[in-house]
Structures are given as C-alpha cells and as structure tokens.
Amino acid sequence: MSNFKEIHIWDLPTSQIYIKFNEVFREKFFRLAYESLGNFNLIGRFLNVKRPDSTIAKNWRCGTNCCPLDLMIKLAKEIQVPVEELEKNIEEIRYKTNIGKRGGSSGKPIKNPKLPVIVNEDFAEILGHICGDGTISRSNPKKGIDFKYINSEPAIIESFQALMRNIFGSIEPTIIRRNGERYRRENYVLQYPSIVSLYILNIFDYKTDIDMELPHIIFDMNLSAKTRFLRAFFDDESCVDEKRKKISFGLKPIKPVLGVIKLLNEFDIRTGTVIKYTNPLFNRFEIGDQKSIISFRKTIGFKHPEKIKKL
C-alpha cells in the first residue's frame, strides 16, 4: 500500500476555518472544557470570546453555529484532547472570509468530510482536470477562493463529481449550464466552495496562463497516480486524429507540456518535437508511432467516450 500524503485540518489557515463537531463529541468536548476551566465565562476569557454564555454555551455546544478551528485547537490543547480527536469528529467544515464583521462570510461547507484528506490516485486525477479545464482564482480573497471545473462531456462531469465526493465527503457543486449561439456544444460549469480550494492549494501552488506548472507532488507519486493524472489531463486537453493516427496535446505555457512529456516517458511513450505557435501562443506535441500509441491505450487511455472510440 502506498504511503499517500495526508492533509490535516491544522495544515490549513486555522483562523479562517470553521467546524462543527458531531453531537456526541461536541457534548463531551465542551463538558470536559467546563469541568477543566470552571465555567463558560472562564472558557470565554481563556479564548477571548465575548458573550460566552450564548456563543460557547449555546451556539457552539449545541451545534447551532460552527466554531473557529484555531480556538478549538487552543482549547483542546488546554484540556489535553488530541487534535486528531477533533479531526475525527468533525461533521462540517467551511472557510470564512472577512472575519470580524458580523461573523464573516462563508461558502458552502463540506458535510461529513473525509478527514484527513488523502492525496491518493483520486486526488491525482482531480489535479489532472484542474490543470486541464479547471481553474482556481485568488484574485478576490475577500469573496473567497473560486474553484471551477468546466467541460461539455456529461460523462466527464459526472466522473469529476464522483471523484470529489470520494476525496472530500458530502459535497455538491453549484452547476451552471451554458448553451446558445456562443457555444458549439452545451457545457457545464461546476463551482465548489473555498474550503476545497484550500485543500488543493496546500499541495499545488496553482498558477494561471503562462506561469502554469504541473503539481510537483505528481512526480513523486506512484505509477497508478501518474496514470490517473495523465488520463484526466488528456481527457481535457488532447485530440485524437483518426485519419492521421495521432494523439495531439497542447497548451499555451511550455512548462506543463514538458512536464507531461517527462511523465509519458516513464511509461515508454515517446512524443514528437514540441511545436511552438506564436499567433496565438501555443505549444503542441504529438504521439504518432504505433508502439507509443498502443502503450498509451494500454496504460493511460481515456474516460472521454468520443476519445475512447477514436483511440
């Protein structure tokens, strides 16, 4: 079994993470804090929380509101509850912005999250799609960290949603359907809350446009994870030319293109020379020899139905 990286709650910016415990642990945790510190007013003084009689004794202890993660970690250490116990008993986790103004603003939570988040083969496949037709925007942090995935193939959209549930837990995106004269084919925009973006950014410093690079972690993962990453990336960004019997792959930035070639070489898949176009800027290569195409079909392949058929 591979030793996959784990992303724990304390690896995130804890001052902006809000959590809700399950009922059994919530009652036990705050009862232990009450017994240890004396009363809820003293807990409030320790945490520097105003109106502890309502905020702590009612809202947090009864699960009406989510609790600030940094304060729960501070309290856990004081009453000698391992932070791992906090993580195991979280039933809801979300990210808040503009903290301090009427509680701040927050996006949707992950309910019944799978914690810690495991950077496994499913996660590698998601990273491939993010490099392809996904985007993470940090341009307006006061409104959150926008995470979107766009595709026109229903099978890929369904697969992406299933992967997200496998990795993170009960989380459903906001789905926008786009069609009309501007679009050759109806496509779907999946929008996920900022808490998901934080987990991804923990292991992938996502950049856009010409600065884009592949996630460094992919190069250190097992071959199965690399396969899943490449398959997702090729599902989004490649073309299969039946007449010329070639697979082409291209992007505007050169670094991820060279990274993909490096990964393909690990599977003994050879590529042609990278061709650079200038108007518009685009870097493209092809897989054309029969041996490499057969190797690609056997080891990488596609999920995209049309590309499967063409290959």
mmCIF file of C-alpha atoms in Angstrom:
data_model
loop_
_atom_site.group_PDB
_atom_site.id
_atom_site.type_symbol
_atom_site.label_atom_id
_atom_site.label_comp_id
_atom_site.label_asym_id
_atom_site.label_seq_id
_atom_site.Cartn_x
_atom_site.Cartn_y
_atom_site.Cartn_z
ATOM 1 C CA MET A 1 0.000 0.000 0.000
ATOM 2 C CA SER A 2 1.319 3.456 -0.936
ATOM 3 C CA ASN A 3 2.049 5.982 1.778
ATOM 4 C CA PHE A 4 -0.019 8.870 0.479
ATOM 5 C CA LYS A 5 0.333 12.369 1.862
ATOM 6 C CA GLU A 6 -2.382 13.430 4.286
ATOM 7 C CA ILE A 7 -3.707 16.977 4.618
ATOM 8 C CA HIS A 8 -4.856 17.645 8.169
ATOM 9 C CA ILE A 9 -7.072 20.435 9.461
ATOM 10 C CA TRP A 10 -4.080 22.053 11.175
ATOM 11 C CA ASP A 11 -2.330 22.315 7.792
ATOM 12 C CA LEU A 12 -4.954 24.880 6.731
ATOM 13 C CA PRO A 13 -5.183 28.573 7.773
ATOM 14 C CA THR A 14 -6.948 27.716 11.029
ATOM 15 C CA SER A 15 -8.065 31.290 11.809
ATOM 16 C CA GLN A 16 -10.403 31.184 8.796
ATOM 17 C CA ILE A 17 -11.632 27.605 9.115
ATOM 18 C CA TYR A 18 -14.901 26.936 10.945
ATOM 19 C CA ILE A 19 -16.042 23.496 12.049
ATOM 20 C CA LYS A 20 -18.963 21.718 13.653
ATOM 21 C CA PHE A 21 -18.496 18.566 15.739
ATOM 22 C CA ASN A 22 -20.851 15.602 15.786
ATOM 23 C CA GLU A 23 -23.332 15.667 18.664
ATOM 24 C CA VAL A 24 -21.702 13.029 20.869
ATOM 25 C CA PHE A 25 -18.210 14.509 20.710
ATOM 26 C CA ARG A 26 -19.499 18.086 20.942
ATOM 27 C CA GLU A 27 -21.237 17.372 24.247
ATOM 28 C CA LYS A 28 -18.215 15.512 25.612
ATOM 29 C CA PHE A 29 -15.706 18.154 24.496
ATOM 30 C CA PHE A 30 -17.484 21.178 25.978
ATOM 31 C CA ARG A 31 -18.376 19.307 29.165
ATOM 32 C CA LEU A 32 -14.690 18.484 29.634
ATOM 33 C CA ALA A 33 -13.768 22.139 28.975
ATOM 34 C CA TYR A 34 -16.380 23.272 31.519
ATOM 35 C CA GLU A 35 -15.063 20.882 34.160
ATOM 36 C CA SER A 36 -11.451 21.766 33.450
ATOM 37 C CA LEU A 37 -11.743 25.577 33.375
ATOM 38 C CA GLY A 38 -14.619 26.020 35.841
ATOM 39 C CA ASN A 39 -17.451 27.594 33.820
ATOM 40 C CA PHE A 40 -18.292 29.029 30.396
ATOM 41 C CA ASN A 41 -17.292 32.566 31.377
ATOM 42 C CA LEU A 42 -13.793 31.338 32.193
ATOM 43 C CA ILE A 43 -13.679 29.411 28.907
ATOM 44 C CA GLY A 44 -14.640 32.651 27.144
ATOM 45 C CA ARG A 45 -11.900 34.564 28.959
ATOM 46 C CA PHE A 46 -9.342 31.894 28.001
ATOM 47 C CA LEU A 47 -10.398 32.035 24.345
ATOM 48 C CA ASN A 48 -11.025 35.807 24.342
ATOM 49 C CA VAL A 49 -14.625 35.243 23.250
ATOM 50 C CA LYS A 50 -17.321 37.779 24.082
ATOM 51 C CA ARG A 51 -20.688 36.666 25.476
ATOM 52 C CA PRO A 52 -19.578 33.088 26.222
ATOM 53 C CA ASP A 53 -22.972 32.333 27.773
ATOM 54 C CA SER A 54 -24.532 32.433 24.310
ATOM 55 C CA THR A 55 -21.600 31.931 21.930
ATOM 56 C CA ILE A 56 -19.994 28.955 23.693
ATOM 57 C CA ALA A 57 -22.658 27.547 25.999
ATOM 58 C CA LYS A 58 -25.432 27.637 23.385
ATOM 59 C CA ASN A 59 -24.234 28.199 19.821
ATOM 60 C CA TRP A 60 -21.070 26.097 19.855
ATOM 61 C CA ARG A 61 -22.037 23.477 22.434
ATOM 62 C CA CYS A 62 -25.452 22.877 20.854
ATOM 63 C CA GLY A 63 -24.139 22.922 17.292
ATOM 64 C CA THR A 64 -26.187 25.936 16.225
ATOM 65 C CA ASN A 65 -23.115 27.663 14.790
ATOM 66 C CA CYS A 66 -19.737 26.476 13.575
ATOM 67 C CA CYS A 67 -16.709 27.010 15.833
ATOM 68 C CA PRO A 68 -13.432 28.711 14.845
ATOM 69 C CA LEU A 69 -10.876 25.964 14.303
ATOM 70 C CA ASP A 70 -7.967 27.894 15.820
ATOM 71 C CA LEU A 71 -9.876 28.364 19.083
ATOM 72 C CA MET A 72 -10.931 24.731 19.201
ATOM 73 C CA ILE A 73 -7.304 23.655 18.782
ATOM 74 C CA LYS A 74 -6.254 26.064 21.550
ATOM 75 C CA LEU A 75 -8.966 24.732 23.845
ATOM 76 C CA ALA A 76 -8.163 21.097 23.010
ATOM 77 C CA LYS A 77 -4.527 21.572 23.960
ATOM 78 C CA GLU A 78 -5.537 23.205 27.246
ATOM 79 C CA ILE A 79 -7.826 20.330 28.261
ATOM 80 C CA GLN A 80 -5.463 17.706 26.815
ATOM 81 C CA VAL A 81 -7.638 16.433 23.979
ATOM 82 C CA PRO A 82 -5.501 15.344 20.999
ATOM 83 C CA VAL A 83 -6.109 17.435 17.881
ATOM 84 C CA GLU A 84 -6.510 14.153 15.994
ATOM 85 C CA GLU A 85 -9.678 13.599 18.052
ATOM 86 C CA LEU A 86 -11.027 16.947 16.876
ATOM 87 C CA GLU A 87 -10.396 15.995 13.268
ATOM 88 C CA LYS A 88 -12.061 12.581 13.580
ATOM 89 C CA ASN A 89 -15.264 14.078 14.976
ATOM 90 C CA ILE A 90 -15.917 16.951 12.547
ATOM 91 C CA GLU A 91 -19.240 16.726 10.729
ATOM 92 C CA GLU A 92 -18.987 20.031 8.876
ATOM 93 C CA ILE A 93 -16.103 22.249 7.758
ATOM 94 C CA ARG A 94 -16.120 25.559 5.910
ATOM 95 C CA TYR A 95 -13.901 28.550 5.070
ATOM 96 C CA LYS A 96 -14.824 32.110 6.101
ATOM 97 C CA THR A 97 -13.620 35.464 4.831
ATOM 98 C CA ASN A 98 -13.899 38.978 6.283
ATOM 99 C CA ILE A 99 -13.668 37.590 9.800
ATOM 100 C CA GLY A 100 -14.743 40.079 12.447
ATOM 101 C CA LYS A 101 -17.677 41.674 10.663
ATOM 102 C CA ARG A 102 -20.860 40.018 11.906
ATOM 103 C CA GLY A 103 -19.248 36.610 11.782
ATOM 104 C CA GLY A 104 -17.773 36.999 8.297
ATOM 105 C CA SER A 105 -19.000 35.451 5.087
ATOM 106 C CA SER A 106 -18.661 31.823 4.121
ATOM 107 C CA GLY A 107 -19.263 29.493 1.232
ATOM 108 C CA LYS A 108 -20.897 26.094 1.343
ATOM 109 C CA PRO A 109 -19.429 23.579 3.783
ATOM 110 C CA ILE A 110 -18.226 20.053 3.260
ATOM 111 C CA LYS A 111 -20.593 17.874 5.256
ATOM 112 C CA ASN A 112 -19.417 14.614 6.791
ATOM 113 C CA PRO A 113 -15.909 15.338 5.476
ATOM 114 C CA LYS A 114 -13.391 12.558 4.941
ATOM 115 C CA LEU A 115 -10.565 13.721 7.174
ATOM 116 C CA PRO A 116 -7.696 13.869 6.876
ATOM 117 C CA VAL A 117 -7.893 14.395 3.114
ATOM 118 C CA ILE A 118 -5.726 11.772 1.400
ATOM 119 C CA VAL A 119 -3.684 12.782 -1.659
ATOM 120 C CA ASN A 120 -4.247 9.474 -3.450
ATOM 121 C CA GLU A 121 -4.974 8.360 -7.032
ATOM 122 C CA ASP A 122 -8.403 10.030 -6.988
ATOM 123 C CA PHE A 123 -6.743 13.267 -5.905
ATOM 124 C CA ALA A 124 -4.162 12.887 -8.693
ATOM 125 C CA GLU A 125 -6.983 12.571 -11.231
ATOM 126 C CA ILE A 126 -8.610 15.734 -9.891
ATOM 127 C CA LEU A 127 -5.273 17.555 -10.236
ATOM 128 C CA GLY A 128 -5.128 16.464 -13.881
ATOM 129 C CA HIS A 129 -8.540 18.003 -14.501
ATOM 130 C CA ILE A 130 -7.579 21.200 -12.666
ATOM 131 C CA CYS A 131 -4.542 21.538 -14.930
ATOM 132 C CA GLY A 132 -6.849 20.940 -17.875
ATOM 133 C CA ASP A 133 -10.273 22.557 -17.740
ATOM 134 C CA GLY A 134 -10.203 23.657 -14.109
ATOM 135 C CA THR A 135 -9.311 26.973 -12.521
ATOM 136 C CA ILE A 136 -8.658 28.338 -9.030
ATOM 137 C CA SER A 137 -8.903 32.105 -8.643
ATOM 138 C CA ARG A 138 -7.307 34.025 -5.766
ATOM 139 C CA SER A 139 -7.964 37.434 -7.351
ATOM 140 C CA ASN A 140 -10.599 38.492 -4.791
ATOM 141 C CA PRO A 141 -9.771 36.752 -1.477
ATOM 142 C CA LYS A 142 -12.398 38.777 0.418
ATOM 143 C CA LYS A 143 -15.020 36.830 -1.500
ATOM 144 C CA GLY A 144 -13.237 33.500 -1.197
ATOM 145 C CA ILE A 145 -11.070 31.334 -3.430
ATOM 146 C CA ASP A 146 -13.051 30.441 -6.519
ATOM 147 C CA PHE A 147 -12.743 26.865 -7.826
ATOM 148 C CA LYS A 148 -14.405 25.872 -11.097
ATOM 149 C CA TYR A 149 -14.309 22.957 -13.499
ATOM 150 C CA ILE A 150 -15.782 23.292 -16.993
ATOM 151 C CA ASN A 151 -16.475 20.551 -19.530
ATOM 152 C CA SER A 152 -19.040 19.729 -22.192
ATOM 153 C CA GLU A 153 -18.957 15.934 -21.816
ATOM 154 C CA PRO A 154 -21.585 14.684 -19.316
ATOM 155 C CA ALA A 155 -19.605 11.515 -18.550
ATOM 156 C CA ILE A 156 -16.569 13.572 -17.506
ATOM 157 C CA ILE A 157 -18.733 15.936 -15.445
ATOM 158 C CA GLU A 158 -20.310 13.003 -13.601
ATOM 159 C CA SER A 159 -16.920 11.384 -13.047
ATOM 160 C CA PHE A 160 -15.480 14.630 -11.651
ATOM 161 C CA GLN A 161 -18.309 14.977 -9.132
ATOM 162 C CA ALA A 162 -17.863 11.369 -8.010
ATOM 163 C CA LEU A 163 -14.125 11.908 -7.515
ATOM 164 C CA MET A 164 -14.772 14.998 -5.413
ATOM 165 C CA ARG A 165 -17.165 13.058 -3.174
ATOM 166 C CA ASN A 166 -14.642 10.222 -2.852
ATOM 167 C CA ILE A 167 -11.940 12.642 -1.734
ATOM 168 C CA PHE A 168 -13.768 15.190 0.386
ATOM 169 C CA GLY A 169 -17.107 13.752 1.508
ATOM 170 C CA SER A 170 -20.663 15.022 1.042
ATOM 171 C CA ILE A 171 -20.159 17.982 -1.238
ATOM 172 C CA GLU A 172 -22.287 19.039 -4.180
ATOM 173 C CA PRO A 173 -21.256 21.811 -6.575
ATOM 174 C CA THR A 174 -23.296 24.640 -7.946
ATOM 175 C CA ILE A 175 -23.865 23.645 -11.587
ATOM 176 C CA ILE A 176 -24.297 26.218 -14.350
ATOM 177 C CA ARG A 177 -25.313 25.034 -17.822
ATOM 178 C CA ARG A 178 -24.110 27.196 -20.705
ATOM 179 C CA ASN A 179 -25.532 26.963 -24.193
ATOM 180 C CA GLY A 180 -26.636 29.120 -27.096
ATOM 181 C CA GLU A 181 -25.004 30.553 -30.190
ATOM 182 C CA ARG A 182 -21.700 31.240 -28.402
ATOM 183 C CA TYR A 183 -21.189 27.556 -27.675
ATOM 184 C CA ARG A 184 -20.644 24.766 -30.165
ATOM 185 C CA ARG A 185 -21.890 22.350 -27.522
ATOM 186 C CA GLU A 186 -23.636 22.796 -24.195
ATOM 187 C CA ASN A 187 -21.144 22.807 -21.364
ATOM 188 C CA TYR A 188 -21.288 22.605 -17.611
ATOM 189 C CA VAL A 189 -19.583 24.777 -15.005
ATOM 190 C CA LEU A 190 -19.067 23.101 -11.630
ATOM 191 C CA GLN A 191 -18.415 25.589 -8.817
ATOM 192 C CA TYR A 192 -17.023 24.368 -5.492
ATOM 193 C CA PRO A 193 -16.637 26.275 -2.194
ATOM 194 C CA SER A 194 -13.420 27.837 -0.978
ATOM 195 C CA ILE A 195 -12.717 25.120 1.591
ATOM 196 C CA VAL A 196 -11.995 22.736 -1.304
ATOM 197 C CA SER A 197 -9.622 25.267 -2.871
ATOM 198 C CA LEU A 198 -7.649 25.452 0.385
ATOM 199 C CA TYR A 199 -7.034 21.716 0.450
ATOM 200 C CA ILE A 200 -5.877 21.723 -3.176
ATOM 201 C CA LEU A 201 -3.653 24.766 -2.723
ATOM 202 C CA ASN A 202 -2.000 23.044 0.231
ATOM 203 C CA ILE A 203 -0.180 20.720 -2.179
ATOM 204 C CA PHE A 204 -0.467 22.582 -5.502
ATOM 205 C CA ASP A 205 0.525 26.235 -5.930
ATOM 206 C CA TYR A 206 -1.864 26.719 -8.835
ATOM 207 C CA LYS A 207 -0.888 29.408 -11.322
ATOM 208 C CA THR A 208 -2.632 30.585 -14.453
ATOM 209 C CA ASP A 209 -1.715 31.351 -18.026
ATOM 210 C CA ILE A 210 1.972 31.359 -18.979
ATOM 211 C CA ASP A 211 3.101 30.771 -15.369
ATOM 212 C CA MET A 212 1.290 27.455 -15.045
ATOM 213 C CA GLU A 213 3.286 24.425 -13.872
ATOM 214 C CA LEU A 214 2.374 20.844 -13.035
ATOM 215 C CA PRO A 215 1.884 19.904 -9.367
ATOM 216 C CA HIS A 216 5.337 18.897 -8.110
ATOM 217 C CA ILE A 217 3.785 16.171 -5.969
ATOM 218 C CA ILE A 218 2.730 14.207 -9.065
ATOM 219 C CA PHE A 219 6.339 13.380 -9.947
ATOM 220 C CA ASP A 220 6.784 11.687 -6.548
ATOM 221 C CA MET A 221 3.581 9.613 -6.662
ATOM 222 C CA ASN A 222 3.202 6.016 -7.823
ATOM 223 C CA LEU A 223 2.620 4.985 -11.439
ATOM 224 C CA SER A 224 -1.098 4.456 -10.859
ATOM 225 C CA ALA A 225 -1.485 8.058 -9.674
ATOM 226 C CA LYS A 226 0.553 9.326 -12.628
ATOM 227 C CA THR A 227 -1.668 7.315 -14.965
ATOM 228 C CA ARG A 228 -4.818 8.860 -13.488
ATOM 229 C CA PHE A 229 -3.318 12.363 -13.666
ATOM 230 C CA LEU A 230 -2.342 11.973 -17.321
ATOM 231 C CA ARG A 231 -5.662 10.405 -18.305
ATOM 232 C CA ALA A 232 -7.586 13.336 -16.831
ATOM 233 C CA PHE A 233 -5.270 15.876 -18.449
ATOM 234 C CA PHE A 234 -5.558 14.176 -21.852
ATOM 235 C CA ASP A 235 -9.333 13.867 -21.469
ATOM 236 C CA ASP A 236 -9.419 17.666 -21.227
ATOM 237 C CA GLU A 237 -6.618 18.875 -23.491
ATOM 238 C CA SER A 238 -5.871 16.326 -26.222
ATOM 239 C CA CYS A 239 -7.251 15.459 -29.647
ATOM 240 C CA VAL A 240 -7.330 12.057 -31.356
ATOM 241 C CA ASP A 241 -6.856 12.301 -35.128
ATOM 242 C CA GLU A 242 -8.258 9.103 -36.648
ATOM 243 C CA LYS A 243 -7.096 9.842 -40.195
ATOM 244 C CA ARG A 244 -3.521 10.705 -39.254
ATOM 245 C CA LYS A 245 -3.486 8.137 -36.429
ATOM 246 C CA LYS A 246 -2.003 10.558 -33.946
ATOM 247 C CA ILE A 247 -2.775 11.930 -30.496
ATOM 248 C CA SER A 248 -2.003 15.618 -30.071
ATOM 249 C CA PHE A 249 -1.669 17.566 -26.842
ATOM 250 C CA GLY A 250 -1.121 21.277 -26.419
ATOM 251 C CA LEU A 251 -1.209 24.222 -24.041
ATOM 252 C CA LYS A 252 -0.182 27.850 -24.020
ATOM 253 C CA PRO A 253 2.505 27.530 -21.292
ATOM 254 C CA ILE A 254 5.539 25.395 -22.142
ATOM 255 C CA LYS A 255 6.425 24.113 -18.631
ATOM 256 C CA PRO A 256 3.414 21.816 -18.155
ATOM 257 C CA VAL A 257 3.826 20.491 -21.717
ATOM 258 C CA LEU A 258 7.409 19.472 -20.958
ATOM 259 C CA GLY A 259 6.226 18.005 -17.637
ATOM 260 C CA VAL A 260 3.652 15.845 -19.421
ATOM 261 C CA ILE A 261 6.328 14.573 -21.820
ATOM 262 C CA LYS A 262 8.527 13.654 -18.845
ATOM 263 C CA LEU A 263 5.681 11.667 -17.285
ATOM 264 C CA LEU A 264 4.842 9.927 -20.567
ATOM 265 C CA ASN A 265 8.442 8.802 -20.908
ATOM 266 C CA GLU A 266 8.072 6.880 -17.638
ATOM 267 C CA PHE A 267 5.548 4.673 -19.491
ATOM 268 C CA ASP A 268 7.840 4.307 -22.511
ATOM 269 C CA ILE A 269 5.566 6.571 -24.533
ATOM 270 C CA ARG A 270 7.587 8.679 -26.958
ATOM 271 C CA THR A 271 6.459 12.010 -28.341
ATOM 272 C CA GLY A 272 7.359 14.157 -31.289
ATOM 273 C CA THR A 273 9.080 17.526 -31.090
ATOM 274 C CA VAL A 274 7.199 20.311 -29.335
ATOM 275 C CA ILE A 275 6.000 22.777 -31.955
ATOM 276 C CA LYS A 276 5.594 26.377 -30.820
ATOM 277 C CA TYR A 277 2.937 28.572 -32.414
ATOM 278 C CA THR A 278 3.042 32.319 -31.867
ATOM 279 C CA ASN A 279 -0.342 33.623 -33.006
ATOM 280 C CA PRO A 280 -1.878 32.707 -30.671
ATOM 281 C CA LEU A 281 0.835 31.335 -28.381
ATOM 282 C CA PHE A 282 0.513 27.550 -28.176
ATOM 283 C CA ASN A 283 2.861 24.609 -27.588
ATOM 284 C CA ARG A 284 1.864 21.240 -29.061
ATOM 285 C CA PHE A 285 3.306 17.758 -29.461
ATOM 286 C CA GLU A 286 2.032 14.524 -30.978
ATOM 287 C CA ILE A 287 2.188 10.850 -30.139
ATOM 288 C CA GLY A 288 2.456 9.192 -33.522
ATOM 289 C CA ASP A 289 4.441 5.964 -33.582
ATOM 290 C CA GLN A 290 2.415 2.758 -33.316
ATOM 291 C CA LYS A 291 4.244 1.375 -30.280
ATOM 292 C CA SER A 292 3.686 4.545 -28.251
ATOM 293 C CA ILE A 293 0.024 4.776 -29.216
ATOM 294 C CA ILE A 294 -0.512 1.163 -28.134
ATOM 295 C CA SER A 295 1.321 1.882 -24.880
ATOM 296 C CA PHE A 296 -0.832 4.960 -24.344
ATOM 297 C CA ARG A 297 -4.025 2.982 -24.930
ATOM 298 C CA LYS A 298 -2.968 0.210 -22.531
ATOM 299 C CA THR A 299 -1.519 2.321 -19.714
ATOM 300 C CA ILE A 300 -3.210 5.762 -19.908
ATOM 301 C CA GLY A 301 -6.292 5.697 -22.105
ATOM 302 C CA PHE A 302 -9.327 7.955 -21.819
ATOM 303 C CA LYS A 303 -12.586 8.303 -19.914
ATOM 304 C CA HIS A 304 -13.979 10.610 -22.584
ATOM 305 C CA PRO A 305 -16.402 8.422 -24.643
ATOM 306 C CA GLU A 306 -15.605 10.001 -28.030
ATOM 307 C CA LYS A 307 -11.871 9.769 -27.491
ATOM 308 C CA ILE A 308 -12.152 6.147 -26.362
ATOM 309 C CA LYS A 309 -13.966 5.347 -29.590
ATOM 310 C CA LYS A 310 -11.429 7.162 -31.760
ATOM 311 C CA LEU A 311 -8.450 5.609 -30.000
#
